[in-house]
Rosetta silent file (secondary structure, phi, psi, omega in degrees, C-alpha in Angstrom):
SEQUENCE: MTETPPTLRLWFMDWFGWMLDHNSVRDALDRTPFQEGRLPGLSIAVPLPFQLPCRPVLEKRVSMPRPFPEMEMQEFPPNRVVFFIPRTGTYLRSSPLGPEPVDFLAPKPGEWEIFFPMTVEMLRGLSLILKPNTVKLQDDAGNALPTPTLQQGFVLQFGDRNLPLFLNTTTLIQIGQIMPGAIAKIALTWDADAQPVNFTVSRETPTQSEIV
SCORE:     score description
SCORE:     0.000 S_00000001
   1 L     0.000  127.381 -177.250   11.144    1.534  -49.436 S_00000001
   2 L   -79.974  130.261  178.205    9.804    0.017  -46.212 S_00000001
   3 L   -80.635  142.613  176.202    7.187    2.067  -44.380 S_00000001
   4 L   -76.699  125.456 -179.408    7.582    2.584  -40.641 S_00000001
   5 L   -65.176  148.167 -179.053    4.640    0.950  -38.838 S_00000001
   6 L   -67.636  145.103  179.351    2.482    3.346  -36.778 S_00000001
   7 E  -133.124  161.661  174.691    3.189    3.557  -33.075 S_00000001
   8 E  -114.068  132.601  179.993    1.648    5.088  -29.968 S_00000001
   9 E   -98.334  130.461 -176.238    3.884    6.999  -27.561 S_00000001
  10 E  -130.284  153.265  171.308    3.214    6.513  -23.855 S_00000001
  11 E  -122.315  156.604 -168.082    4.578    7.698  -20.521 S_00000001
  12 E  -129.338  129.270  174.912    4.204    5.719  -17.308 S_00000001
  13 E   -96.363  140.805  177.075    3.227    6.599  -13.752 S_00000001
  14 L   -92.310  178.529 -174.974    4.278    4.316  -10.909 S_00000001
  15 L   -57.354  -28.657 -174.172    2.236    3.250   -7.873 S_00000001
  16 L   -90.859    2.738 -178.520    3.460    6.254   -5.870 S_00000001
  17 L    85.422   10.513  174.595    2.388    8.868   -8.424 S_00000001
  18 E   -94.517  167.766 -176.875    5.928    9.331   -9.741 S_00000001
  19 E  -108.857  140.308  172.334    6.919    8.990  -13.385 S_00000001
  20 E   -67.231  128.612 -169.471    9.168    6.408  -14.968 S_00000001
  21 E  -141.764  177.409  177.993   12.129    8.446  -16.216 S_00000001
  22 E  -121.821  127.487  175.024   15.691    8.296  -17.514 S_00000001
  23 E   -91.728  106.590 -174.820   18.696    9.558  -15.559 S_00000001
  24 L   -74.292  -17.244  177.253   21.038   10.811  -18.276 S_00000001
  25 L   -73.686  -45.066 -179.965   23.957   11.174  -15.838 S_00000001
  26 L   -93.637   -7.143 -173.879   23.915    7.487  -14.875 S_00000001
  27 L    49.903   56.923 -177.262   22.263    6.347  -18.121 S_00000001
  28 E  -144.864  157.560  173.409   19.778    4.341  -16.083 S_00000001
  29 E   -63.376  147.210 -176.841   16.060    4.133  -15.471 S_00000001
  30 E  -146.336  174.613  174.206   14.861    6.462  -12.747 S_00000001
  31 E  -131.106  135.353 -179.449   11.686    7.743  -11.118 S_00000001
  32 E  -132.925  151.872  179.180   10.828   11.436  -10.732 S_00000001
  33 E   -59.816  147.143  173.397    7.839   13.249   -9.193 S_00000001
  34 L   -62.948  128.742  178.727    4.981   14.084  -11.518 S_00000001
  35 L  -122.369  126.889 -177.807    5.441   17.694  -12.603 S_00000001
  36 L   -58.711  126.300  175.326    2.627   19.628  -14.228 S_00000001
  37 L    82.121    1.927 -178.998    3.412   20.354  -17.854 S_00000001
  38 L  -111.480  132.141  173.776    6.682   18.382  -17.960 S_00000001
  39 L   -90.562  130.265  176.429    7.288   15.293  -20.059 S_00000001
  40 L   -60.702  164.588 -177.397    9.677   12.784  -18.465 S_00000001
  41 L   -81.869    6.525  177.534   12.910   11.920  -20.231 S_00000001
  42 E  -132.139  129.735  172.839   11.722    8.407  -21.023 S_00000001
  43 E  -129.826  166.694 -177.428    8.839    7.402  -23.260 S_00000001
  44 E  -130.704  128.846  177.732    7.763    4.078  -24.673 S_00000001
  45 E   -98.729  131.308  177.851    6.604    3.387  -28.203 S_00000001
  46 E  -126.154  149.076 -177.865    4.118    0.565  -28.737 S_00000001
  47 E   -70.417  149.938  173.062    2.688   -0.658  -32.044 S_00000001
  48 L  -102.768  141.393   -2.490   -0.764    0.323  -33.246 S_00000001
  49 L   -67.699  145.752 -175.928   -3.316   -1.009  -32.805 S_00000001
  50 L   -74.513  111.232  178.808   -2.329   -1.092  -29.127 S_00000001
  51 L  -134.145  143.266  179.146   -2.833   -4.622  -27.869 S_00000001
  52 L  -111.938  144.528    0.781   -1.403   -6.416  -24.847 S_00000001
  53 L   -75.055  159.016  176.996    0.853   -8.240  -24.377 S_00000001
  54 E  -150.968  166.849  177.374    3.352   -6.428  -26.612 S_00000001
  55 L   -99.028  107.780 -177.924    7.055   -5.696  -26.861 S_00000001
  56 L   -79.541  154.467  174.256    7.615   -2.030  -25.942 S_00000001
  57 E  -112.215  110.466 -180.000   10.440    0.130  -27.285 S_00000001
  58 E   -82.434  128.983 -175.950   11.920    2.327  -24.550 S_00000001
  59 E  -125.059  128.589  178.962   13.231    5.617  -25.895 S_00000001
  60 E   -90.021  137.072  175.827   15.479    8.098  -24.079 S_00000001
  61 L   -67.920  -39.633  173.279   15.053   11.801  -24.764 S_00000001
  62 L   -97.927  112.526 -174.059   18.811   12.198  -24.236 S_00000001
  63 L   -66.433  125.860  178.634   20.427    9.514  -26.363 S_00000001
  64 L  -138.502  156.750 -167.942   22.768    7.277  -24.347 S_00000001
  65 L   -82.172  -22.072 -172.393   24.338    3.936  -25.238 S_00000001
  66 L   -65.311  126.673 -179.383   23.288    1.568  -22.437 S_00000001
  67 L   -80.198  155.785  172.476   20.639   -0.867  -23.735 S_00000001
  68 L   -92.708  150.210  174.593   17.496   -1.847  -21.860 S_00000001
  69 L   -66.991  154.132  177.061   16.677   -5.527  -21.351 S_00000001
  70 L   -66.388  134.108 -176.566   14.025   -6.995  -23.592 S_00000001
  71 L  -130.723  157.433  171.534   10.620   -6.670  -21.944 S_00000001
  72 E  -120.649  123.571  178.186    7.059   -7.748  -22.488 S_00000001
  73 E   -88.167  121.454 -175.977    4.336   -5.326  -21.436 S_00000001
  74 E  -115.130  152.903 -178.176    1.423   -7.248  -19.947 S_00000001
  75 E   -75.805  138.901  170.511   -2.060   -6.120  -18.973 S_00000001
  76 E  -128.485   90.804 -171.147   -2.984   -5.491  -15.342 S_00000001
  77 L   -63.096  149.090   -8.491   -6.723   -4.711  -15.511 S_00000001
  78 L   -91.714  135.466  167.574   -8.161   -2.195  -15.610 S_00000001
  79 L    61.974   28.891  174.510   -5.955    0.029  -17.782 S_00000001
  80 E  -130.106  167.055 -175.436   -2.650   -0.684  -16.035 S_00000001
  81 E  -139.245  163.685  166.697    0.385   -2.732  -17.025 S_00000001
  82 E  -128.705  157.827 -179.763    3.396   -4.641  -15.729 S_00000001
  83 E  -113.794  113.639 -178.739    6.724   -5.178  -17.488 S_00000001
  84 E   -95.956  136.573  179.071    7.940   -8.780  -17.599 S_00000001
  85 E  -103.265  100.303 -175.105   11.603   -9.577  -18.278 S_00000001
  86 L   -58.637  -35.351 -174.745   11.618  -12.911  -20.201 S_00000001
  87 L   -64.272  -35.253 -175.960   15.358  -13.504  -19.780 S_00000001
  88 L  -110.522  -10.271 -176.791   15.181  -13.501  -15.963 S_00000001
  89 L    69.019   23.911 -178.431   11.505  -14.274  -15.331 S_00000001
  90 E  -117.306 -178.118 -175.831   11.266  -11.119  -13.198 S_00000001
  91 E  -127.534  150.757  172.447    9.395   -7.794  -13.347 S_00000001
  92 E   -69.973  139.459  175.800   10.274   -4.124  -13.534 S_00000001
  93 E  -140.611  151.828  177.695    9.558   -2.239  -10.316 S_00000001
  94 E  -120.328  121.131 -168.702    9.716    1.369   -9.148 S_00000001
  95 L  -138.125  142.196  173.760   10.500    1.769   -5.473 S_00000001
  96 L   -80.121   -4.766 -177.864   11.352    4.560   -3.006 S_00000001
  97 L  -115.211  166.309  175.563   13.547    2.026   -1.166 S_00000001
  98 L    91.549  170.275 -176.433   16.627    0.057   -2.085 S_00000001
  99 L   -70.577  -27.368  179.600   19.887    0.916   -3.850 S_00000001
 100 L  -119.481  132.995  179.570   18.210    1.540   -7.225 S_00000001
 101 L   -65.913  -28.829  177.357   15.011    3.580   -7.680 S_00000001
 102 E  -136.004  129.441  176.348   14.018    1.327  -10.600 S_00000001
 103 E  -140.504  179.655 -174.840   15.194   -2.243  -11.124 S_00000001
 104 E  -116.331   28.380 -164.728   14.305   -5.413  -13.002 S_00000001
 105 E  -113.459    5.363 -177.456   14.406   -7.843  -10.068 S_00000001
 106 E   -69.087  128.862 -178.327   10.845   -8.194   -8.724 S_00000001
 107 L   -71.978  -24.009  178.905    9.896  -11.918   -8.517 S_00000001
 108 L  -155.259  160.030 -178.041    6.186  -11.221   -9.059 S_00000001
 109 L   -80.798  122.861  172.131    3.909   -8.240   -9.749 S_00000001
 110 L  -123.514 -140.854 -178.860    2.580   -6.458   -6.677 S_00000001
 111 L   -73.379  -44.948 -173.760    1.923   -2.769   -6.126 S_00000001
 112 L   -72.907   -9.520 -179.886    5.395   -1.426   -6.943 S_00000001
 113 L   -98.936    0.276 -177.219    5.444   -3.332  -10.221 S_00000001
 114 L   -96.476  136.990  179.856    2.234   -1.801  -11.584 S_00000001
 115 E  -129.949  149.248  179.558    2.347    1.161  -13.979 S_00000001
 116 E  -108.732  112.287 -179.605   -0.329    3.420  -15.447 S_00000001
 117 E   -78.569  138.194  179.947    0.247    4.255  -19.146 S_00000001
 118 E  -135.983  138.860  171.253   -0.668    7.763  -20.294 S_00000001
 119 L   -79.868  171.313  178.826   -0.727    9.536  -23.627 S_00000001
 120 H   -64.386  -31.850  177.491    0.426   13.136  -23.911 S_00000001
 121 H   -67.511  -37.646  177.409   -3.249   14.219  -23.893 S_00000001
 122 H   -67.191  -40.909  176.573   -3.816   12.355  -20.632 S_00000001
 123 H   -61.850  -39.839  178.575   -0.723   13.953  -19.085 S_00000001
 124 H   -65.410  -42.296  178.233   -1.989   17.362  -20.166 S_00000001
 125 H   -62.026  -42.938  178.606   -5.405   16.663  -18.655 S_00000001
 126 H   -64.855  -39.783  177.181   -3.881   15.579  -15.353 S_00000001
 127 H   -60.177  -42.822 -179.563   -1.662   18.674  -15.296 S_00000001
 128 H   -65.373  -40.371  179.998   -4.686   20.926  -15.799 S_00000001
 129 H   -64.210  -40.285 -174.212   -6.657   19.211  -13.019 S_00000001
 130 H   -80.468  -19.602 -179.142   -3.801   19.493  -10.521 S_00000001
 131 L   -81.970  119.296 -177.746   -2.950   23.122  -11.275 S_00000001
 132 L   -57.466  145.793  174.612   -5.031   25.389   -8.985 S_00000001
 133 L    59.736   33.780  179.303   -7.479   27.809  -10.608 S_00000001
 134 L  -113.065  -50.266  174.618   -7.129   26.221  -14.032 S_00000001
 135 E  -126.617  150.104  176.487  -10.163   23.976  -14.464 S_00000001
 136 E  -119.518  130.994  178.132  -13.416   23.806  -12.508 S_00000001
 137 E  -112.776  120.182 -178.751  -15.386   20.594  -12.110 S_00000001
 138 E  -127.277  138.330  175.179  -19.055   20.950  -11.141 S_00000001
 139 E   -81.162 -179.592 -175.562  -21.757   18.320  -10.789 S_00000001
 140 L   -66.924  -17.286  177.172  -25.303   18.807  -12.084 S_00000001
 141 L   -89.013   -0.870  178.720  -26.302   20.399   -8.769 S_00000001
 142 L    89.474    6.810  179.085  -23.627   23.070   -9.156 S_00000001
 143 L   -80.801  126.663 -177.268  -21.305   21.674   -6.490 S_00000001
 144 E   -94.294  140.892  175.257  -17.656   22.281   -7.368 S_00000001
 145 L   -81.422  144.471  175.122  -14.879   19.837   -6.580 S_00000001
 146 L   -72.398  165.923  173.631  -11.798   21.179   -4.775 S_00000001
 147 L   -62.235  127.758 -174.562   -8.361   21.072   -6.384 S_00000001
 148 L   -84.346  171.442  169.594   -7.223   17.469   -5.906 S_00000001
 149 E  -119.998  150.762 -179.688   -3.976   15.928   -4.726 S_00000001
 150 E   -88.253  124.889 -175.748   -2.258   12.969   -6.361 S_00000001
 151 E  -116.329  170.686  176.063   -2.156    9.912   -4.110 S_00000001
 152 L   -62.372  153.052  178.074   -0.671    6.427   -4.206 S_00000001
 153 L    82.715   19.317  177.620   -2.428    3.855   -6.344 S_00000001
 154 L    63.157   48.642 -174.268   -3.080    6.211   -9.312 S_00000001
 155 E  -126.009  137.134  167.958   -5.757    8.127   -7.395 S_00000001
 156 E   -98.017  129.303  179.850   -6.804   11.778   -7.301 S_00000001
 157 E  -103.204  114.556  175.917   -8.127   12.815   -3.898 S_00000001
 158 E  -104.058   92.792 -176.530  -10.863   15.491   -3.995 S_00000001
 159 L    63.246 -116.491  178.982  -11.460   16.219   -0.317 S_00000001
 160 L  -100.022   14.332 -179.830  -12.910   12.969    1.046 S_00000001
 161 E  -116.702  138.550 -179.232  -13.503   11.450   -2.416 S_00000001
 162 E  -112.963  131.603 -179.296  -11.016    9.380   -4.400 S_00000001
 163 E  -114.655  111.894  177.292  -11.021    9.210   -8.182 S_00000001
 164 E   -69.830  121.076  179.832   -9.082    6.317   -9.792 S_00000001
 165 H   -60.852  -36.350 -175.270   -7.236    7.668  -12.814 S_00000001
 166 H   -72.031   -9.169  172.657   -7.268    4.248  -14.507 S_00000001
 167 H   -97.244    1.583 -173.788  -11.089    4.308  -14.581 S_00000001
 168 L  -134.839   39.828 -177.693  -11.109    7.753  -16.238 S_00000001
 169 H   -64.536  -44.517  179.387   -8.678    7.542  -19.141 S_00000001
 170 H   -64.100  -38.449  179.666  -11.113    8.980  -21.696 S_00000001
 171 H   -65.558  -39.190  176.537  -12.045   11.802  -19.328 S_00000001
 172 H   -60.006  -41.282  178.080   -8.386   12.758  -18.862 S_00000001
 173 H   -63.378  -43.614 -179.947   -8.055   13.025  -22.633 S_00000001
 174 H   -60.814  -43.828  179.918  -11.206   15.181  -22.842 S_00000001
 175 H   -66.484  -38.422  178.935   -9.919   17.562  -20.160 S_00000001
 176 H   -64.620  -22.361 -177.534   -6.523   17.722  -21.855 S_00000001
 177 H   -96.075   -7.251 -176.842   -8.176   18.839  -25.085 S_00000001
 178 L   -73.424  136.295 -176.339  -10.394   21.573  -23.624 S_00000001
 179 L   -89.229  154.904  176.978   -9.370   25.073  -24.690 S_00000001
 180 L   -55.236  132.715 -179.370   -9.064   28.106  -22.373 S_00000001
 181 L    85.958   -4.151 -176.545  -12.478   29.667  -21.808 S_00000001
 182 L   -92.779  160.644  177.951  -14.320   26.564  -23.018 S_00000001
 183 E  -129.603  140.340 -179.360  -16.896   24.418  -21.200 S_00000001
 184 E  -145.080  160.244  175.147  -17.543   20.725  -21.771 S_00000001
 185 E   -97.730  133.829  176.909  -19.539   17.831  -20.359 S_00000001
 186 E  -135.472  171.107  175.313  -17.637   14.872  -18.918 S_00000001
 187 E  -128.940  130.429  178.978  -18.407   11.801  -16.814 S_00000001
 188 E  -105.518  132.325  177.717  -16.326   10.747  -13.793 S_00000001
 189 L  -104.019  108.617 -175.848  -16.188    7.121  -12.674 S_00000001
 190 L   -84.851  -24.054 -177.198  -15.580    7.009   -8.928 S_00000001
 191 L  -150.607  144.242 -177.530  -15.836    3.240   -8.546 S_00000001
 192 L   -61.054  -27.306 -177.551  -15.641    0.289  -10.920 S_00000001
 193 L   -96.538    4.356 -177.846  -19.045   -0.954   -9.715 S_00000001
 194 L  -113.081  155.264  176.740  -20.794    2.439   -9.930 S_00000001
 195 L   -73.153  146.323  175.800  -22.266    4.355  -12.834 S_00000001
 196 L   -59.825  150.632 -179.748  -20.331    7.405  -14.095 S_00000001
 197 E  -111.499  130.479 -178.305  -21.436   10.767  -12.713 S_00000001
 198 E   -73.624  138.241  176.224  -21.918   13.714  -15.068 S_00000001
 199 E  -137.304  156.513  169.904  -19.861   16.845  -14.488 S_00000001
 200 E  -104.504  130.012  177.278  -19.295   20.131  -16.258 S_00000001
 201 E  -113.448  132.792  176.563  -15.666   21.103  -16.763 S_00000001
 202 E  -128.174  140.016  179.375  -14.646   24.670  -17.530 S_00000001
 203 E  -107.627  128.622 -178.598  -11.141   25.922  -18.195 S_00000001
 204 L   -65.736  148.298  172.875  -10.163   29.349  -16.987 S_00000001
 205 L   -76.641  122.213 -174.022   -8.879   31.888  -19.487 S_00000001
 206 L   -67.814  147.293  174.986   -5.177   32.294  -18.683 S_00000001
 207 L  -100.943   -9.502  175.805   -3.781   35.614  -17.561 S_00000001
 208 L  -148.157 -178.774 -175.160   -0.207   34.534  -18.329 S_00000001
 209 L   -59.412  134.244  176.598    1.586   31.842  -20.302 S_00000001
 210 L   -76.497  153.594  176.648    0.240   28.342  -19.741 S_00000001
 211 L   -90.730  -11.794 -179.243    2.632   25.576  -18.700 S_00000001
 212 L  -125.835    0.000    0.000    0.786   22.986  -20.809 S_00000001
């Protein structure tokens, strides 16, 4: 009996902070706003150990018959990817313009062709950060960060400070794993050329059912 090789399941954010998704009505790739606590209807399985380039397997939550073209997932440092279509020599892109929200026709990778891969723990961590009054982030001087907003380019905006998500993948996982009422130490990397800054993260004890 052949054993199934281990895989890692990922979800993908586009340049605009939306998620790569599946439209089950049209049976086509789509893009939907990031929603706290919601998993998009499209995930991608990649072999372990996760190494790039690789051939991803796109999986629809609602099973539909239309096949996806064969793709190669390539690295776009740091911690981002593009999807190359070998048959056409083009790239997958997610765009707010044009007749299709997601297509396979980009001649080269630019901003709209870049995607940020996230595990379910990273998605949970991002959901907790964006939900008001859920987690508190304080530096060593006791200064608390405001609730951020999600911006273009895979960035969280805390007031006048921008935090690149792709430089804080481990931290997103740590926040996603913190239990209600718990406190943990994390490090935030604000810039690729700067040293990480230590913060304390605390998660509020919920008064009603959590969404994540």
